[in-house]
Short mmCIF file of C-alpha atoms in Angstrom, two decimals:
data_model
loop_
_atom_site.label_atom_id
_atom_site.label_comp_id
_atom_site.label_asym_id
_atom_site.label_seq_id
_atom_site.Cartn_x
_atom_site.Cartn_y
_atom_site.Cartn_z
CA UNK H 566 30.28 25.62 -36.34
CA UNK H 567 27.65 27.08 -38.86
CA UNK H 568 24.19 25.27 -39.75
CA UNK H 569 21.08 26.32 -41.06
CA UNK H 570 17.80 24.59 -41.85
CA UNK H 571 16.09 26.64 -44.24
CA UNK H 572 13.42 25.45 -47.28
CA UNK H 573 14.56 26.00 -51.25
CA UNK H 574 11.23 26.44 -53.38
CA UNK H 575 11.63 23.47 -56.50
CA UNK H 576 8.91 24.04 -59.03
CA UNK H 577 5.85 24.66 -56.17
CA UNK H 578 7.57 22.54 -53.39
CA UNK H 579 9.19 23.82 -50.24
CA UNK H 580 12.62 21.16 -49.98
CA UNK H 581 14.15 21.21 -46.75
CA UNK H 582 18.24 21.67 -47.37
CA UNK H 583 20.91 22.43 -44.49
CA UNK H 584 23.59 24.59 -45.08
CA UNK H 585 26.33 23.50 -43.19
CA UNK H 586 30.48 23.58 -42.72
CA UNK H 587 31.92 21.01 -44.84
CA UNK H 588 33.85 17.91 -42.94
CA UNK H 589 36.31 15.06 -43.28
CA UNK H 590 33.71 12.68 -44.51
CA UNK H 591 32.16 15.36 -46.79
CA UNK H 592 35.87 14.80 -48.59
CA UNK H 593 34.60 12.09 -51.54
CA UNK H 594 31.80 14.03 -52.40
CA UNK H 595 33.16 17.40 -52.76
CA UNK H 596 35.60 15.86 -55.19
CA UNK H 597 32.66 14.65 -57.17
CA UNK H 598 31.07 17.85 -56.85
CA UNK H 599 34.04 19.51 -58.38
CA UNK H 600 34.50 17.68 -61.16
CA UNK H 601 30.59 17.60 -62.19
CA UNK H 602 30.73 21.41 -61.71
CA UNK H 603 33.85 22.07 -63.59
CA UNK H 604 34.55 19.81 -66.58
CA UNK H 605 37.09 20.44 -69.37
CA UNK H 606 38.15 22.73 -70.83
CA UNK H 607 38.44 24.13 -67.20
CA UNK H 608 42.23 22.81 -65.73
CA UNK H 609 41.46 19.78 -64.16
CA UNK H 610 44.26 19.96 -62.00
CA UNK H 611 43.05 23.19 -60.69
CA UNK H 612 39.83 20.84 -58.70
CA UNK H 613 40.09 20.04 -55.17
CA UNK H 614 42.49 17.47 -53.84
CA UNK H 615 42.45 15.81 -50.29
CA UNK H 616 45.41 17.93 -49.12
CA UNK H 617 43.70 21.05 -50.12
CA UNK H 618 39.90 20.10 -48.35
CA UNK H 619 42.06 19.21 -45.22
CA UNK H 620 43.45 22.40 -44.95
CA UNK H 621 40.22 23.60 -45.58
CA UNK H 622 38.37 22.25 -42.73
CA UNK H 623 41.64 22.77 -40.14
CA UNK H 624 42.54 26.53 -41.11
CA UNK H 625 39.76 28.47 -41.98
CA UNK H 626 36.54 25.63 -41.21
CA UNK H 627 34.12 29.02 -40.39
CA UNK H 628 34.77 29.92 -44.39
CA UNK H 629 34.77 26.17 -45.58
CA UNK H 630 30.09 25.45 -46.11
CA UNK H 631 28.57 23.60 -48.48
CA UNK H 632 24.39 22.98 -48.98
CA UNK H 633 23.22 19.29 -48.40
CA UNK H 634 19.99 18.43 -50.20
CA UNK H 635 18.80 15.21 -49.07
CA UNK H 636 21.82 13.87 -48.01
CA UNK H 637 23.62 14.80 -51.40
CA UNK H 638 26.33 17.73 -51.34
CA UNK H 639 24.36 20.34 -53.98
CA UNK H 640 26.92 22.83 -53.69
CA UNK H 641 30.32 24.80 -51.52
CA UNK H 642 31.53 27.90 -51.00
CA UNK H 643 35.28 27.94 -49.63
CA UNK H 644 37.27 31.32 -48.13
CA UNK H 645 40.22 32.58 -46.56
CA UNK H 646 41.09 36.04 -44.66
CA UNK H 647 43.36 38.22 -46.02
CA UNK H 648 45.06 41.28 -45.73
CA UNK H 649 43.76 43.47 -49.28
CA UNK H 650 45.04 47.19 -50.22
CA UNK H 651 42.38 48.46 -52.16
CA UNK H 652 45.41 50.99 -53.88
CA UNK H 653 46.83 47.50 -55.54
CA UNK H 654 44.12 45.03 -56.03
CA UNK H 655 45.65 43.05 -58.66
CA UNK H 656 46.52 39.57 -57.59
CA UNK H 657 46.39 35.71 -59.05
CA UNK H 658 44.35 33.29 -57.64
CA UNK H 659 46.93 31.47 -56.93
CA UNK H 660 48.86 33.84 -54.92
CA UNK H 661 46.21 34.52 -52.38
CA UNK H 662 44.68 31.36 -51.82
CA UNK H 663 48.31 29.72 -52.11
CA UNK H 664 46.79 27.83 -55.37
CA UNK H 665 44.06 26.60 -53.14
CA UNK H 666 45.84 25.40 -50.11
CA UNK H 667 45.40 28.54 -47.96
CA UNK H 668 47.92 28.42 -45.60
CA UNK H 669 48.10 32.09 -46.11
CA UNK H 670 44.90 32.65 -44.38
CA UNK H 671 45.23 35.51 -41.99
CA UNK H 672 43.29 35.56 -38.49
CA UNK H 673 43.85 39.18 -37.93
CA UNK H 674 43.09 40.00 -42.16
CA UNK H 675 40.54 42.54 -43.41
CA UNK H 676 39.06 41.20 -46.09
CA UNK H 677 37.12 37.45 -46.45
CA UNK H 678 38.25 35.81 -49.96
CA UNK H 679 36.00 33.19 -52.08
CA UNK H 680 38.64 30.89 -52.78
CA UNK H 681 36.12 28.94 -54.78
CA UNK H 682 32.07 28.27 -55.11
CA UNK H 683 30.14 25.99 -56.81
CA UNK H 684 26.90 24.15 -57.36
CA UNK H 685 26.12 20.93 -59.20
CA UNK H 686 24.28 21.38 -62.89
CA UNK H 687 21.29 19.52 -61.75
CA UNK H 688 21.12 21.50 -58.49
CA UNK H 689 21.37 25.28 -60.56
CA UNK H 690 19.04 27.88 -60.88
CA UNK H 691 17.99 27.25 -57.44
CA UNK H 692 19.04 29.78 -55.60
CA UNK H 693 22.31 27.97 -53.43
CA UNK H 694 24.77 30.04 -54.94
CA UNK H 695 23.00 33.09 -53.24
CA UNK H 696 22.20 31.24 -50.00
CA UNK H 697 26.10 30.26 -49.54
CA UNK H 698 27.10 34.18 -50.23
CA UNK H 699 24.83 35.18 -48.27
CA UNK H 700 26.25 33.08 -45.09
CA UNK H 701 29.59 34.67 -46.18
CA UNK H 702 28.28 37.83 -46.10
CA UNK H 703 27.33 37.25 -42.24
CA UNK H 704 31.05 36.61 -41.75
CA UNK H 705 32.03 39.68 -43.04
CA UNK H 706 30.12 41.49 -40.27
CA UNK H 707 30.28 38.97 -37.48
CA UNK H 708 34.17 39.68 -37.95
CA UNK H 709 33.96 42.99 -38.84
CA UNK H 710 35.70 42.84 -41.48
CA UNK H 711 35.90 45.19 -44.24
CA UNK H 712 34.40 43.53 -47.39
CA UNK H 713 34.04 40.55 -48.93
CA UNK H 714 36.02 40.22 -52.47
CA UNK H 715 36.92 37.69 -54.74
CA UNK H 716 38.23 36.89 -58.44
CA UNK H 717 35.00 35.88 -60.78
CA UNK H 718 35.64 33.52 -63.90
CA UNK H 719 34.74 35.30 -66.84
CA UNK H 720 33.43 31.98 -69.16
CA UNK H 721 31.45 33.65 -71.67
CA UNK H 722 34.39 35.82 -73.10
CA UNK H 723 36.17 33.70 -74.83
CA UNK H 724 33.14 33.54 -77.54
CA UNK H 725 33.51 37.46 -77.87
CA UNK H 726 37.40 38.06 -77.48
CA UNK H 727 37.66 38.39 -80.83
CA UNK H 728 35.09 41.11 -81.27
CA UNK H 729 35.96 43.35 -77.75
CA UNK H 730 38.24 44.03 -75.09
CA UNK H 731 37.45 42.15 -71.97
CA UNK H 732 36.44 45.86 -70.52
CA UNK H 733 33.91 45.78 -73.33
CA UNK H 734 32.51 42.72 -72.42
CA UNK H 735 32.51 43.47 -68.49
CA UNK H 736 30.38 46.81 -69.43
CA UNK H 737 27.88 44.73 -71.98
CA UNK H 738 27.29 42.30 -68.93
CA UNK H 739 26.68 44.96 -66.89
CA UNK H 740 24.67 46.65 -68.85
CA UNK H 741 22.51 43.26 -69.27
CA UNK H 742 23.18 42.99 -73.10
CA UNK H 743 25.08 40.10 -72.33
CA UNK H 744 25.14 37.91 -69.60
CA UNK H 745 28.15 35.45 -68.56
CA UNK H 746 27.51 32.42 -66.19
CA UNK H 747 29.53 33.94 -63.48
CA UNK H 748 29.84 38.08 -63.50
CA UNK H 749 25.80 37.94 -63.64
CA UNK H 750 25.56 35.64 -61.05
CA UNK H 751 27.75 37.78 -58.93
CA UNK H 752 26.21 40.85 -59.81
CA UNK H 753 22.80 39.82 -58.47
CA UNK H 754 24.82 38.57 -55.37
CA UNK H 755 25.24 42.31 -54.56
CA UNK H 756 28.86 42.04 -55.87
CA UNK H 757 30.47 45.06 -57.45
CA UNK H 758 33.47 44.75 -59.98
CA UNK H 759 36.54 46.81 -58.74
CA UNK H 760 39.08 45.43 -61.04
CA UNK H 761 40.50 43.41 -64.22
CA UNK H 762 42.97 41.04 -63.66
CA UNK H 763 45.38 39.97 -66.59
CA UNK H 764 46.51 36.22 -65.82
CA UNK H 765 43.92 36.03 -62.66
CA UNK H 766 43.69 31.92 -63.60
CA UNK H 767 44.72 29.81 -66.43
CA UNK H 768 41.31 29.39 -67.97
CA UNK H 769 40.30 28.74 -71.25
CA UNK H 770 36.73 30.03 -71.82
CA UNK H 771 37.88 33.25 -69.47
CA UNK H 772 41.05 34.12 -71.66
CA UNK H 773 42.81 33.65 -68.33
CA UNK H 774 40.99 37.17 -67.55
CA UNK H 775 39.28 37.14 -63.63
CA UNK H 776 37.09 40.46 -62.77
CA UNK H 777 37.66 41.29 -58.86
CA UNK H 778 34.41 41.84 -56.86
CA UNK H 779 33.59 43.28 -53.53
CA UNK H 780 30.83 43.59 -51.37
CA UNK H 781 31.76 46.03 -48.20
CA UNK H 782 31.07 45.92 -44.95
CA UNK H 783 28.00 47.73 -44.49
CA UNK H 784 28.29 48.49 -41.06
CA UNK H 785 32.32 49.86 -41.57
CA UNK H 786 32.87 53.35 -42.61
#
């Protein structure tokens, strides 16, 4: 099982955090985590249940971490293997995570899937987000897999739909004359968009719109 002791810088302060595989008795807080990180208008229905964190922590617990500041869950990053054809990347979310369950997850897959990350409000702009991905990214090549991918939220659309196409708005964001809470996180991640995805997630302040982004292997031709 993964940990790591590492230091976070606050202001001028070094704060010792461990980042960590999530647990059973992790279970209340990661609920409370999800709903401080994701309140309306995102689905509330679409937040972690029990059922979901057990199969978490029983199928996949390498890809299932989470960043514990002071004995308070900051943040989590959850994954799955699967099997990805580059030649048809379009997908839901809720295909291949099996709507957040993942009892598709594949042993012998190619590709390591964010099911899901996030990081408390009071706890952002830290760096965690980064830190978790980062962890994943030592996955990818401990497994030798092939890349790393997964569907990012587009929230900041919805306030432009009405003035561009969503391929608009991906380029602007790229481009850094916009930026969107999510693609320019992953961006600086090291993530690179492959794909739009139609009716990725029902989501609001995305226009149900996800953007697919990879990070290869390094190490694999």
């Amino acid at each position: 099982m993964y940990r790591s002791e590492q230091f976070i810088l606050i202001g001028q302060k070094a704060v010792p955090i461990v980042i960590r595989n999530y647990r059973k008795e992790d279970f209340i807080q990661l609920i409370d985590l999800q709903v401080e990180s994701f309140p309306p208008p995102f689905p509330q229905e679409l937040l972690w249940n029990e059922k979901q964190l057990k199969n978490h922590i029983n199928i996949f617990p390498e890809g299932a971490i989470c960043v514990e500041i002071d004995g308070k869950l900051a943040s989590s990053l959850t994954s799955l293997c699967v099997q990805f054809d580059p030649a048809k990347p379009k997908h839901s979310w809720a295909e291949i995570t099996d709507n957040g369950y993942i009892t598709n997850h594949d042993a012998n897959g190619n590709t390591l899937y964010i099911v899901d990350i996030c990081v408390r409000p009071s706890f952002r702009s830290l760096g965690l987000g980064k830190l978790m991905m980062q962890t994943m990214y030592h996955i990818v090549i401990e497994k030798k897999l092939d890349r790393l991918l997964g569907g990012g939220r587009i929230p900041g659309y919805s306030k432009y739909a009405n003035k561009m196409s969503v391929e608009e708005y991906l380029e602007a964001v790229i481009n850094g004359t916009l930026q969107d809470p999510v693609i320019t996180f992953l961006l600086s991640c090291g993530r690179v968009p492959i794909a739009i995805v139609e009716n990725y997630l029902e989501d609001e302040e995305s226009c149900n719109y996800g953007v697919l982004m990879e990070w290869k292997n390094p190490f694999k031709k």
